[in-house]
Coordinates of C-alpha atoms in Angstrom, one line a residue:
X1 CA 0.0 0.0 0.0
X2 CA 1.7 3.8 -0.6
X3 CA 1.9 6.0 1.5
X4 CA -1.0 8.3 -0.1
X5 CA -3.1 5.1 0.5
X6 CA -1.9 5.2 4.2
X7 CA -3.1 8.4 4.6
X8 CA -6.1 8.4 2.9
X9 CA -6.8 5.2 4.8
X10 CA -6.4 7.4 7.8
X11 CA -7.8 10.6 7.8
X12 CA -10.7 9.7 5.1
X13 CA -11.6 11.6 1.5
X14 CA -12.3 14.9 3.3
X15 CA -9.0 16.7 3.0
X16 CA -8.6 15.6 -0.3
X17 CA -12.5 16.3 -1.2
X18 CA -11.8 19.5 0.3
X19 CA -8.5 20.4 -1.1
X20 CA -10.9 19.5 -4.8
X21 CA -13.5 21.6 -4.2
X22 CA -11.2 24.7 -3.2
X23 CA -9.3 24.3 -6.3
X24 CA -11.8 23.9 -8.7
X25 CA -13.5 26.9 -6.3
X26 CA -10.3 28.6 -7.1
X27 CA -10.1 28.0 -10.8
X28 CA -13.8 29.4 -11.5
X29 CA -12.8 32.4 -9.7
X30 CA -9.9 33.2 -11.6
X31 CA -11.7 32.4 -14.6
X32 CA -14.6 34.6 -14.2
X33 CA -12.6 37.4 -12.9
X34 CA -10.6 37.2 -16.6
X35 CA -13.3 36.8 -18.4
X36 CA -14.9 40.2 -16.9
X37 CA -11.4 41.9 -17.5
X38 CA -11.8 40.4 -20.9
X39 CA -15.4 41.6 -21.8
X40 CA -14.1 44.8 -20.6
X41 CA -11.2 44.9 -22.7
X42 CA -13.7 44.4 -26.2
X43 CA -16.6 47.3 -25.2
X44 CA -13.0 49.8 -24.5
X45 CA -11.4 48.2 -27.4
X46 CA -14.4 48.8 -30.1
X47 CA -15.9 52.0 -28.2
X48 CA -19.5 50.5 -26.7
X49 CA -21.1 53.9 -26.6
X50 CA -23.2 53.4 -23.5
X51 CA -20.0 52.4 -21.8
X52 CA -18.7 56.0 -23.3
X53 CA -21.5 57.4 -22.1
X54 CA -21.2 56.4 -18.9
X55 CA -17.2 57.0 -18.7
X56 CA -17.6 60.8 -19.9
X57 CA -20.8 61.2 -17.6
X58 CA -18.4 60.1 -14.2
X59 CA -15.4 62.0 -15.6
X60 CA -17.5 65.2 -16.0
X61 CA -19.2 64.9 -12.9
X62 CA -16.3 64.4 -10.4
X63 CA -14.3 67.2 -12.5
X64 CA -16.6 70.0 -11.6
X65 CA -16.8 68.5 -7.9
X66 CA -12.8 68.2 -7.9
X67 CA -11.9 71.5 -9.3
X68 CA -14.0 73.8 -6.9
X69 CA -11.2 73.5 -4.3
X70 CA -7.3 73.9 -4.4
X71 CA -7.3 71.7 -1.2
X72 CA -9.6 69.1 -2.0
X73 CA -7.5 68.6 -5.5
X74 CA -4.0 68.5 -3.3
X75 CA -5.9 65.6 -0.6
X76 CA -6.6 63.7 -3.7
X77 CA -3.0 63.5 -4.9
X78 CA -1.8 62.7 -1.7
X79 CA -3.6 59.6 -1.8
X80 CA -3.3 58.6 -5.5
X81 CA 0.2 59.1 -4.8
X82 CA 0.1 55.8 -2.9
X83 CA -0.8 54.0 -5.9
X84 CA 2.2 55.0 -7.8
X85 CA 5.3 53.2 -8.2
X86 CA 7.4 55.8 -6.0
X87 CA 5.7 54.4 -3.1
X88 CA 4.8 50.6 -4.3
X89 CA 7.9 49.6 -6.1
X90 CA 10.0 50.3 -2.8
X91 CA 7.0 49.1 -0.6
X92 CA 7.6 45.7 -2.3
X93 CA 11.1 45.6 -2.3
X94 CA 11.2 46.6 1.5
X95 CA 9.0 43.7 2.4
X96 CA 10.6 41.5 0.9
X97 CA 14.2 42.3 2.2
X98 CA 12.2 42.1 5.6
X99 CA 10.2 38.5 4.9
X100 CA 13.8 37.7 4.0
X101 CA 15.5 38.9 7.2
X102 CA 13.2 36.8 9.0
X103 CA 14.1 33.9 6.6
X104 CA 10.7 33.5 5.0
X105 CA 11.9 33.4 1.0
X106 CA 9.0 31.7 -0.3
X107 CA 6.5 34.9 0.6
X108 CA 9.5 37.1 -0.5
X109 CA 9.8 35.6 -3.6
X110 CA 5.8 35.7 -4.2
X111 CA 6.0 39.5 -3.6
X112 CA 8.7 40.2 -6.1
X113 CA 7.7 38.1 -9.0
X114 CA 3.6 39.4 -8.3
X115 CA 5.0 42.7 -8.1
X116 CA 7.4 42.5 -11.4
X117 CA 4.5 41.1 -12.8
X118 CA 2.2 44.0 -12.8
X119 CA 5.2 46.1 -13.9
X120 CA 5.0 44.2 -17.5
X121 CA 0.9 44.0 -17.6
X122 CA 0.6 47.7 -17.2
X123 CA 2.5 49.4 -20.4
X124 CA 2.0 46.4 -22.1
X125 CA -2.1 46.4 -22.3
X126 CA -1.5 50.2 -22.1
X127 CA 0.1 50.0 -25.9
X128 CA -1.8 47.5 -27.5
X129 CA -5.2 49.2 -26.3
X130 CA -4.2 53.0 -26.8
X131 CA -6.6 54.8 -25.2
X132 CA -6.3 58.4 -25.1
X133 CA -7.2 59.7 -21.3
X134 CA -10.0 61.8 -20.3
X135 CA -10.2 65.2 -21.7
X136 CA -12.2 67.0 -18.7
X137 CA -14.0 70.8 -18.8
X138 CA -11.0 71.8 -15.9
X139 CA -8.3 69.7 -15.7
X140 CA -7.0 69.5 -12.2
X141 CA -3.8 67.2 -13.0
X142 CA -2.6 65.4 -16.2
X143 CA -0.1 61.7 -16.6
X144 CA 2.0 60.3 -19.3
X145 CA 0.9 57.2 -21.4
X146 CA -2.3 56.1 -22.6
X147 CA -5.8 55.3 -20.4
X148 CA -6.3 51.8 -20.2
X149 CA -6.0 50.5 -17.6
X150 CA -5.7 52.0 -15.0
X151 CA -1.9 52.0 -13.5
X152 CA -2.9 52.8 -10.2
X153 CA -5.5 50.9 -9.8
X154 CA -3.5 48.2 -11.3
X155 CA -0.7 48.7 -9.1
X156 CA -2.6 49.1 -5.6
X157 CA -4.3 46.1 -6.1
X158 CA -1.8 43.8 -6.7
X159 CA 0.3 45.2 -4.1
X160 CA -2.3 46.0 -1.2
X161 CA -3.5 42.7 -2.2
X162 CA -0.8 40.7 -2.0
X163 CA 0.6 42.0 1.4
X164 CA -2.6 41.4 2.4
X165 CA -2.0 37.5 1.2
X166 CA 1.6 37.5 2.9
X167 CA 1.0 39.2 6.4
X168 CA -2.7 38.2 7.2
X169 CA -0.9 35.0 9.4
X170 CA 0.1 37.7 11.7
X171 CA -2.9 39.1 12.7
X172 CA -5.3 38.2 15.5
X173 CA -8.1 36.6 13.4
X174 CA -10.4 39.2 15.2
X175 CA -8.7 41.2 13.6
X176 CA -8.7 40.3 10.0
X177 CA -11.6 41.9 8.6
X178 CA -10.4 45.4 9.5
X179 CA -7.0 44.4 8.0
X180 CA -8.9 43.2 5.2
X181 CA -11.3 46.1 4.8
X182 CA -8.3 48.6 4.9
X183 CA -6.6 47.5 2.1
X184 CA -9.8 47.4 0.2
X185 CA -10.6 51.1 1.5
X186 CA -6.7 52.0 0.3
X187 CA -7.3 50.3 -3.1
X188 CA -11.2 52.0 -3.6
X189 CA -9.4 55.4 -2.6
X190 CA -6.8 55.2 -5.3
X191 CA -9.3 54.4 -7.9
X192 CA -11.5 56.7 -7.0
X193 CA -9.0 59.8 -7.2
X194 CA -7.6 58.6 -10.5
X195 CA -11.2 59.5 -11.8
X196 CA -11.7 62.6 -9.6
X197 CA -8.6 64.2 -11.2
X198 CA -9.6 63.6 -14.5
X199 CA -6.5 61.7 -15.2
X200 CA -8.7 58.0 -16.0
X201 CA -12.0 56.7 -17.3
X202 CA -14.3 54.7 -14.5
X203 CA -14.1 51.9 -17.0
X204 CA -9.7 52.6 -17.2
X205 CA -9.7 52.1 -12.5
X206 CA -12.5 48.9 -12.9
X207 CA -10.0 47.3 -15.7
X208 CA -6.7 48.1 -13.2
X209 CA -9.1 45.9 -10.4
X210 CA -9.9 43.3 -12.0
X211 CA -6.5 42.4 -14.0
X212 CA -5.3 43.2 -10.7
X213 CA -7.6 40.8 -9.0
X214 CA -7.0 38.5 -11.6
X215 CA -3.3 38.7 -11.6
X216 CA -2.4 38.0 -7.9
X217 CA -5.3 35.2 -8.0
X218 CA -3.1 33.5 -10.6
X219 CA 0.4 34.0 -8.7
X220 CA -1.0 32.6 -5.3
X221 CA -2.9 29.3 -7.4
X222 CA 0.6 29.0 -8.6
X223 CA 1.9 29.3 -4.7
X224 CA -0.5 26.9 -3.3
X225 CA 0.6 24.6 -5.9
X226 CA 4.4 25.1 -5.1
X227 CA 3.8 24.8 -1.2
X228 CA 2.0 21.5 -1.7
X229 CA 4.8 19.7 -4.0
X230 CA 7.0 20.9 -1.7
X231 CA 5.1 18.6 1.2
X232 CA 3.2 21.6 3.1
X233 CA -0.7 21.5 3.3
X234 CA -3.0 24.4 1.5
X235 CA -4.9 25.3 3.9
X236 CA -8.0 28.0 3.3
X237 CA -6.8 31.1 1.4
X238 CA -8.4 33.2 4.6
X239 CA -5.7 32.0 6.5
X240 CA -2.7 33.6 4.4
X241 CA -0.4 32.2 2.0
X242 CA 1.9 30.6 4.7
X243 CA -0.4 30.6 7.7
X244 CA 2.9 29.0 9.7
X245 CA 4.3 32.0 9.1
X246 CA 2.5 34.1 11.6
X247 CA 5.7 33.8 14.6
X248 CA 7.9 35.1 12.3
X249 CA 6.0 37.6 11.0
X250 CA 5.1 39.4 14.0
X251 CA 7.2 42.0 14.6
X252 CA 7.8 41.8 18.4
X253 CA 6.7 38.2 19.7
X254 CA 8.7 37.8 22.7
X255 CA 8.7 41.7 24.0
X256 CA 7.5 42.4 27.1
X257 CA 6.2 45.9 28.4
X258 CA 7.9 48.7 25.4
X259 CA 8.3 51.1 28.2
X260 CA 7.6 50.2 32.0
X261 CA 5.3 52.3 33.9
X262 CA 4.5 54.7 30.2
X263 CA 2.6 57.7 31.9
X264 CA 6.0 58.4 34.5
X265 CA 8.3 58.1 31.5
X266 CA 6.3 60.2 29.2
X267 CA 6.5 62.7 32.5
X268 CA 10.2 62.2 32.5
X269 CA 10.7 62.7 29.1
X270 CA 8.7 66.1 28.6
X271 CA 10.3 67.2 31.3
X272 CA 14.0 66.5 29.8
X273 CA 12.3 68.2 26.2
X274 CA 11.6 71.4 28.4
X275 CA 14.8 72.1 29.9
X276 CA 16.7 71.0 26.2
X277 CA 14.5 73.9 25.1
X278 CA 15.4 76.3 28.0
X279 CA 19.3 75.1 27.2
X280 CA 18.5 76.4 24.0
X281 CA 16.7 79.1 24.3
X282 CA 19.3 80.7 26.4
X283 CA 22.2 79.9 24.0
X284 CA 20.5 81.1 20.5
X285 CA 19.4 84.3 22.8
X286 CA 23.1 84.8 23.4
X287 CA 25.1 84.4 20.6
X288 CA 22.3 86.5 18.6
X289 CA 23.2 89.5 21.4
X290 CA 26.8 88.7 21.5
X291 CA 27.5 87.7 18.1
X292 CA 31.6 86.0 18.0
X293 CA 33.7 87.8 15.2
X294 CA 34.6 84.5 13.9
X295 CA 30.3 83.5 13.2
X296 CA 30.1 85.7 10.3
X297 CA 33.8 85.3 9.2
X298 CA 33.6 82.0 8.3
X299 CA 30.6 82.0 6.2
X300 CA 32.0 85.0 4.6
X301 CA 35.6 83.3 4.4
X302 CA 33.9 80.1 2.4
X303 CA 31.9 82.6 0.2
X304 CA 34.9 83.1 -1.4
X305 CA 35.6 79.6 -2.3
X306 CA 32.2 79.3 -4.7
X307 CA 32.1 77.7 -7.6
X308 CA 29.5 75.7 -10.3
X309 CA 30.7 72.5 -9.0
X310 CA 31.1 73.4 -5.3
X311 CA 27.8 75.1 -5.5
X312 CA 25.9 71.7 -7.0
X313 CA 28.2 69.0 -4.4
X314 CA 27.6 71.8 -1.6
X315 CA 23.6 71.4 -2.3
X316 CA 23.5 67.9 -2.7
X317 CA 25.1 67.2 1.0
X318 CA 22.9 69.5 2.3
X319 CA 20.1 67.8 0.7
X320 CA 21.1 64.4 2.6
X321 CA 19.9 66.5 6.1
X322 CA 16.7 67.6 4.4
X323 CA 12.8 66.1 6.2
X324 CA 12.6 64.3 2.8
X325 CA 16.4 62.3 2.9
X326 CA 15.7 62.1 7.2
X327 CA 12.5 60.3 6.7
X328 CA 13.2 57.9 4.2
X329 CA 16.1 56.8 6.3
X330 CA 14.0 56.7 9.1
X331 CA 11.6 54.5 7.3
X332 CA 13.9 52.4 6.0
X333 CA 16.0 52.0 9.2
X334 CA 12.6 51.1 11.6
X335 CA 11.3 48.4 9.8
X336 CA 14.7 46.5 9.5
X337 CA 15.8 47.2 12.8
X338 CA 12.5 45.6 14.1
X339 CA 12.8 42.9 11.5
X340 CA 16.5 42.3 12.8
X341 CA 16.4 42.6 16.9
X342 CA 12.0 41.7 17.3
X343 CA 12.3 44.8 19.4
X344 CA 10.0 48.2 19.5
X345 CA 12.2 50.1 22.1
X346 CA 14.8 51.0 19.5
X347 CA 12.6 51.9 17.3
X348 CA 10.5 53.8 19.9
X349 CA 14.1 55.3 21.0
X350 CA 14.4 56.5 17.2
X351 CA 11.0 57.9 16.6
X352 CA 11.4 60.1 19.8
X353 CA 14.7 61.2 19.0
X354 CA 13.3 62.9 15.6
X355 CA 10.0 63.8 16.7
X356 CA 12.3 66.0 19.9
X357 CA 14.5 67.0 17.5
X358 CA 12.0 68.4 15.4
X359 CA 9.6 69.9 17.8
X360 CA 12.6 71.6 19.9
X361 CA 14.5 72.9 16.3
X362 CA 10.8 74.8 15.5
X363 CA 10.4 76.3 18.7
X364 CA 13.5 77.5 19.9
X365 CA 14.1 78.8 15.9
X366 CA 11.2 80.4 16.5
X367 CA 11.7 81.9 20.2
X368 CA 15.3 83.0 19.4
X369 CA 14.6 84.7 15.8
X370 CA 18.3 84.5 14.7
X371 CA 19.0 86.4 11.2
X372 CA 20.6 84.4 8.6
X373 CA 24.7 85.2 7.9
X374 CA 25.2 88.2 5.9
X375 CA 26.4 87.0 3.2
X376 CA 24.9 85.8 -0.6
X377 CA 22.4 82.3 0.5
X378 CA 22.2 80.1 -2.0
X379 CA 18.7 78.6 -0.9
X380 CA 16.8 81.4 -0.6
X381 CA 14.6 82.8 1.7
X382 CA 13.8 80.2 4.7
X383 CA 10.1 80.3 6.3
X384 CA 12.8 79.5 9.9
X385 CA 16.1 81.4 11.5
X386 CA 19.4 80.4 11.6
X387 CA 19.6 79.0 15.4
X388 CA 19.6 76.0 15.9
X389 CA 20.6 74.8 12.1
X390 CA 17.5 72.1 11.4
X391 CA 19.4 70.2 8.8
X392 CA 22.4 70.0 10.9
X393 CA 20.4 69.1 13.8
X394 CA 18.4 66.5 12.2
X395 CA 21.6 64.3 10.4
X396 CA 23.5 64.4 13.8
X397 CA 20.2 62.9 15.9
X398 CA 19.2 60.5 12.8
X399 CA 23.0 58.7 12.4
X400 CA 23.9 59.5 16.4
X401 CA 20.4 56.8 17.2
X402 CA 21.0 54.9 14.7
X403 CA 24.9 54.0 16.0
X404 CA 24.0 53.5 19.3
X405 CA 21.2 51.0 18.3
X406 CA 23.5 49.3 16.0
X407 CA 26.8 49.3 18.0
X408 CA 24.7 47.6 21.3
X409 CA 23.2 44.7 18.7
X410 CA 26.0 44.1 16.1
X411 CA 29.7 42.4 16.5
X412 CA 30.8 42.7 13.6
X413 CA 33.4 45.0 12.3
X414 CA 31.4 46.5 9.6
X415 CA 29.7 48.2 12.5
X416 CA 32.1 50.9 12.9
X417 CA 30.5 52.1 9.7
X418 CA 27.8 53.8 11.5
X419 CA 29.8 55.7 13.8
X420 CA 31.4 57.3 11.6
X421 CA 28.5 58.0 9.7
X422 CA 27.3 59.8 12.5
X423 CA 30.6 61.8 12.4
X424 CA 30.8 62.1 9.1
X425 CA 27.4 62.6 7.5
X426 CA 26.3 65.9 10.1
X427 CA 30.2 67.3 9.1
X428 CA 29.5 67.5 5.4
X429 CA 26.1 68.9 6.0
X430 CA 27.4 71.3 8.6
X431 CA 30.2 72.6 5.9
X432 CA 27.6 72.7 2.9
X433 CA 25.5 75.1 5.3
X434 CA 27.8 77.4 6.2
X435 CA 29.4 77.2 2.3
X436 CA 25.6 78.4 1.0
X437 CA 25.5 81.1 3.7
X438 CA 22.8 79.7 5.3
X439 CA 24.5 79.1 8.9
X440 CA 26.7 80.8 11.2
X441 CA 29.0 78.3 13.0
X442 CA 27.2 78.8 16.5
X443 CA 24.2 77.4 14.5
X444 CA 26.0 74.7 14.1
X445 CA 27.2 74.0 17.8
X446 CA 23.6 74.7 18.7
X447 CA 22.7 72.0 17.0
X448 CA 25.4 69.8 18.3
X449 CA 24.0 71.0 21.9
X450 CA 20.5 70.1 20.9
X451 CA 21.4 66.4 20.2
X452 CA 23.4 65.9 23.3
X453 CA 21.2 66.7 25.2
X454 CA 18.4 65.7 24.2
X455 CA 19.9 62.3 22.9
X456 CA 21.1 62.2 26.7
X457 CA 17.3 62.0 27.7
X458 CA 15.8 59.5 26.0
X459 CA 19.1 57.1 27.0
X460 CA 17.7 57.7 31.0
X461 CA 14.0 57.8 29.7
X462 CA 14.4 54.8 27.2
X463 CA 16.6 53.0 27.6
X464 CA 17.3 51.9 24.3
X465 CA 19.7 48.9 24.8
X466 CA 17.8 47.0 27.5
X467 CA 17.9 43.6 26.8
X468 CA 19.8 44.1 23.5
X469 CA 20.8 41.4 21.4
X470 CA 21.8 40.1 18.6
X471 CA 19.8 39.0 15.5
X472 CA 20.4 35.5 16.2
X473 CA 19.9 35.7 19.7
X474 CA 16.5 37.5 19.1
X475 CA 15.0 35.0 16.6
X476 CA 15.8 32.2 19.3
X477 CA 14.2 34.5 21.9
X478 CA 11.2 34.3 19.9
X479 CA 11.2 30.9 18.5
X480 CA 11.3 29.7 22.4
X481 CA 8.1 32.1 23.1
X482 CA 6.3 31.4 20.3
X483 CA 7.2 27.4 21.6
X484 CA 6.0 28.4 25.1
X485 CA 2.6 29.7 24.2
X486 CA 2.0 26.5 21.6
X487 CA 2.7 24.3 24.8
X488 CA 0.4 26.5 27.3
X489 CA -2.4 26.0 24.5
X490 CA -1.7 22.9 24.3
X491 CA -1.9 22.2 28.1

């Protein structure tokens, strides 16, 4: 007798009825979710006027509700902007560098082959239909390329659909529908402004659904079958992709309390923010009385020194301490440090340490009014004053947390590397200041006061290195916990 015999002789027809009846269940869905996209594709292709009709009907009516308001136009950019590939291409590839950190390739690989996927379907069906896109009464935005279908409703639901697939083992099952439904919400939104700024057809947003839909219903077929020849059971799609997954995809399984006793140490630590502030306050308000000879020397002295190139290398480093460079290394940095170390406190000791820096640069720039040097500045007009510099500020706090996470967790010699990052990287953002007139050096040891202090806090308040450890050591942490609770529910 083989051993499928054996096991049918054991557990019955049941699981293998059932494992038939989901994918033939499966099959007919994918089928009649193509053969909608398909229909749709001939009434676009040969111009059904009722379709047109309808199409130019939505496209009119959401243009004159759309263009009435400057601020109601910028709110709807902001969130088609999250179907576009300058937020979903890196969202993929982040995720996937994550499942991989916490050694989960087969999700990873799903991820990037779905997503590379959509990449081809979208200026591929775009060409061969070549629909022109809407022309509306006031247009409100405009985008490259033909109509149909729709890219961005293409693109958010493959992606919102697939990380859906991929993390729904590592939520609560209560807690699934809302996960569920605010994906859905995120993909109807996208759609939804495509047409509202004039830029799509209703019929261009439902064709970017359903290939969508289509699309990752053929890529995780195609992963069931791949997890069952490789020995694993296919359990119902409502439980994930890899429903074992779940332990490792939580981010934090074996962390206790973030912060003991929270309400004293959110006491403690806006206590520490208002005496950082009063420190300060009473610096900026004396070096703007007492101004050194050498503060407006130096920015003088490097005026000197200008040139094309100078001026273009001299922008560019200080466009690394810019909000925009800050929080993409922020957001890059958080999610593989908690990928890494399973730990929120260094991530919480991060957040805080840009969120003070921030708060504490606007308010004492504004309570200490410092003019700008008086010299040529390159960038304009700022909407701040010169003390404390933000830029410099900000890159000293970002790459000074960032070192002493990595330096407590990593040993490794490569981790030197962030150190002098931390030394480096506010240096050349420091000099590029001072080069486009922008700072006086006192600026820049203001800023270098505002991070040591404040810094200095949130290590008391924090305590950002408690129960540090490496990656390896925190994945067995976790393994063991996860262990633990199976045996308690068990027991």
């Amino acid at each position: 007798m083989t051993d499928d015999n054996r096991v049918v002789e054991r557990a019955g027809w049941a699981p293998v009825r059932h494992f038939a009846e989901r994918s033939v269940l499966g099959l007919l869905v994918v089928a009649a979710i193509g053969l909608t996209f398909g229909v749709l594709l001939l009434l676009v292709r040969f111009h059904w006027q009722p379709l047109q009709d309808l199409d130019r009907a939505v496209a009119d009516g959401l243009n004159r509700w759309a263009s009435g308001s400057d601020a109601l136009v910028a709110v709807l950019q902001q969130v088609s902007s999250f179907g576009g590939r300058g937020v979903l291409v890196p969202l993929v590839v982040l995720l996937a560098a994550l499942l991989m950190v916490r050694r989960r390739p087969r999700p990873a690989i799903y991820l990037l082959v779905t997503g590379a996927g959509a990449l081809i379907l979208d200026p591929s069906l775009k060409a061969l239909i070549g629909r022109l896109r809407p022309v509306v009464e006031v247009p409100v935005a405009s985008a490259p390329g033909n109509s149909f279908p729709s890219g961005h409703a293409l693109g958010s639901m493959v992606v919102y659909g697939m990380i859906v697939l991929v993390l729904l083992p590592a939520v609560r099952r209560r807690w699934r529908p809302w996960f569920v439904g605010l994906a859905a919400v995120l993909v109807v939104a996208v759609g939804f402004t495509r047409i509202a700024l004039g830029v799509h057809f209703l019929s261009d947003v439902l064709g970017g659904w359903m290939l969508g839909l289509a699309w990752i219903s053929v890529t995780a077929y195609a992963f069931r079958i791949w997890r069952r020849e490789a020995g694993h059971p296919t359990p119902p799609i409502t439980d994930g992709l890899e429903p074992e997954s779940g332990p490792d995809l939580r981010p934090a399984p074996a962390e206790g309390a973030v912060l003991p006793h929270p309400w004293a140490k959110g006491a403690e630590i806006l206590v520490g923010w208002v005496f950082v502030f009063g420190l300060l306050y009473l610096t900026g308000y004396t070096v703007t009385r007492w101004t050194p000879a050498f503060d407006e020397a130096v920015p003088a002295w490097l005026q000197s020194f200008r040139t094309p190139s100078l001026d273009h290398l001299s922008w560019m480093w200080s466009k690394a301490g810019d909000t925009h460079a800050i929080l993409i290394i922020s957001l890059i940095f958080c999610p593989i440090a908690l990928a890494l170390w399973r730990q929120w406190r260094p991530v919480l000791f991060l957040a805080l340490t840009m969120f003070g820096e921030l708060t504490l640069f606007l308010c004492a720039a504004a309570a200490v009014d410092r003019p700008r040097p008086p010299v040529e500045q390159l960038d304009g007009q700022m909407p701040t004053s010169s003390f404390p510099s933000g830029h410099i500020a900000a890159t000293i706090c970002l790459w000074t947390a960032i070192a002493i996470i990595v330096m407590a967790r990593v040993h490794k010699p490569w981790r030197w590397i962030f150190p002098a990052l931390a030394v480096i990287m506010p240096l050349g953002v420091a000099l590029s200041r001072m080069y486009r007139g922008m700072h006086h050096p006192t600026d820049f040891l203001g800023a270098v006061l505002l991070t040591a202090a404040w810094v200095t806090v949130l290590w008391w308040t924090v305590r950002p290195n408690a129960h540090a450890g490496t990656a390896a050591e925190a994945a067995e942490e976790a393994a063991q916990a996860t262990h633990g609770r199976r045996l308690e529910t068990v027991g």
